[in-house]
Amino acid sequence: MWKGLYQFPLIETKKYSSSDTIRKRLKKTLPDGIRIEKTHQEKHLLTHQELNATFYNLVCPKNVEIPQTFNQLENELIKNENILGLPFPQLIQKNLLKLIKP
């Protein structure tokens, strides 16, 4: 359904996971110095299921390198000014517009 659309690294769970659980899971992969900030939660209805999405923003200081292991889905780093031109699923596109002002 989302074929051909850009997607950020994703953590899927069968049941609700607290922000602390997600942070602990990400901290295992990310180097020290990266802040993990929960931005918001949202329900999104698809024809066959309901998604409960929680969005996080990873704040990376310029002197911290993102490890290749975090890049396991072959995602690439993209500058904010270029990100809005990419094709995203509707849920992500709508929320990007809240975070990044064109």
Short mmCIF file of C-alpha atoms in Angstrom, two decimals:
data_model
loop_
_atom_site.label_atom_id
_atom_site.label_comp_id
_atom_site.label_asym_id
_atom_site.label_seq_id
_atom_site.Cartn_x
_atom_site.Cartn_y
_atom_site.Cartn_z
CA MET A 1 0.00 0.00 0.00
CA TRP A 2 2.84 2.41 0.80
CA LYS A 3 5.05 1.07 -1.97
CA GLY A 4 7.26 3.71 -3.54
CA LEU A 5 6.78 6.10 -0.62
CA TYR A 6 9.58 7.27 1.63
CA GLN A 7 9.40 6.11 5.23
CA PHE A 8 11.43 6.94 8.30
CA PRO A 9 12.89 4.21 10.50
CA LEU A 10 9.94 2.51 12.11
CA ILE A 11 9.34 0.54 15.29
CA GLU A 12 6.18 -1.55 15.13
CA THR A 13 4.66 -3.17 18.20
CA LYS A 14 1.60 -5.39 18.64
CA LYS A 15 0.50 -3.48 21.73
CA TYR A 16 1.08 -0.06 23.25
CA SER A 17 4.69 0.66 24.21
CA SER A 18 5.49 3.51 26.57
CA SER A 19 7.80 6.32 25.54
CA ASP A 20 10.34 5.04 28.06
CA THR A 21 10.33 1.59 26.43
CA ILE A 22 10.84 3.09 22.97
CA ARG A 23 13.62 5.36 24.24
CA LYS A 24 15.41 2.41 25.86
CA ARG A 25 15.13 0.44 22.64
CA LEU A 26 16.51 3.31 20.56
CA LYS A 27 19.30 4.09 23.05
CA LYS A 28 20.73 0.59 22.42
CA THR A 29 21.33 1.60 18.80
CA LEU A 30 22.09 5.30 19.03
CA PRO A 31 25.30 6.91 20.30
CA ASP A 32 25.37 9.08 23.42
CA GLY A 33 24.43 12.68 22.85
CA ILE A 34 21.33 12.12 20.74
CA ARG A 35 18.15 13.35 22.40
CA ILE A 36 14.92 11.46 21.81
CA GLU A 37 11.87 13.71 22.02
CA LYS A 38 8.30 12.50 21.76
CA THR A 39 6.43 15.02 19.61
CA HIS A 40 2.88 13.64 19.64
CA GLN A 41 0.53 10.69 19.21
CA GLU A 42 -2.20 10.23 16.64
CA LYS A 43 -4.77 7.64 15.57
CA HIS A 44 -5.01 7.00 11.84
CA LEU A 45 -7.75 4.94 10.24
CA LEU A 46 -7.02 2.72 7.27
CA THR A 47 -9.67 0.64 5.52
CA HIS A 48 -8.55 -2.55 7.30
CA GLN A 49 -6.99 -1.36 10.57
CA GLU A 50 -6.44 1.47 13.02
CA LEU A 51 -2.90 2.75 13.53
CA ASN A 52 -1.86 4.32 16.81
CA ALA A 53 1.20 6.29 15.81
CA THR A 54 3.64 8.01 18.13
CA PHE A 55 6.14 10.38 16.59
CA TYR A 56 9.62 11.01 17.97
CA ASN A 57 12.20 13.54 16.94
CA LEU A 58 15.86 12.55 17.22
CA VAL A 59 18.03 15.59 17.88
CA CYS A 60 21.58 14.95 16.81
CA PRO A 61 24.37 17.43 17.65
CA LYS A 62 26.69 18.14 14.72
CA ASN A 63 29.60 16.40 16.43
CA VAL A 64 27.73 13.08 16.83
CA GLU A 65 27.80 10.59 13.97
CA ILE A 66 24.78 8.38 13.32
CA PRO A 67 25.97 4.76 13.28
CA GLN A 68 25.52 2.57 10.21
CA THR A 69 23.62 0.01 12.32
CA PHE A 70 20.81 2.53 12.80
CA ASN A 71 20.76 2.97 9.05
CA GLN A 72 19.87 -0.71 8.56
CA LEU A 73 16.88 0.03 6.33
CA GLU A 74 19.14 1.93 3.92
CA ASN A 75 17.62 5.25 4.86
CA GLU A 76 19.63 8.27 3.95
CA LEU A 77 20.10 11.52 5.79
CA ILE A 78 18.06 14.29 4.19
CA LYS A 79 18.13 17.98 5.01
CA ASN A 80 14.92 19.56 6.35
CA GLU A 81 14.63 21.87 3.36
CA ASN A 82 14.53 18.85 1.00
CA ILE A 83 12.29 16.54 2.98
CA LEU A 84 8.90 18.00 2.09
CA GLY A 85 9.46 17.23 -1.60
CA LEU A 86 9.58 13.48 -0.95
CA PRO A 87 6.51 11.23 -1.31
CA PHE A 88 5.35 10.06 2.14
CA PRO A 89 2.33 8.13 3.39
CA GLN A 90 -0.50 10.53 4.26
CA LEU A 91 -0.07 10.07 8.04
CA ILE A 92 3.60 11.05 7.90
CA GLN A 93 3.11 13.87 5.37
CA LYS A 94 0.44 15.52 7.50
CA ASN A 95 2.62 15.40 10.59
CA LEU A 96 5.76 16.59 8.80
CA LEU A 97 3.92 19.76 7.85
CA LYS A 98 3.37 20.40 11.58
CA LEU A 99 7.09 19.99 12.34
CA ILE A 100 8.79 21.53 9.32
CA LYS A 101 7.66 24.90 8.10
CA PRO A 102 8.08 25.29 4.30
#
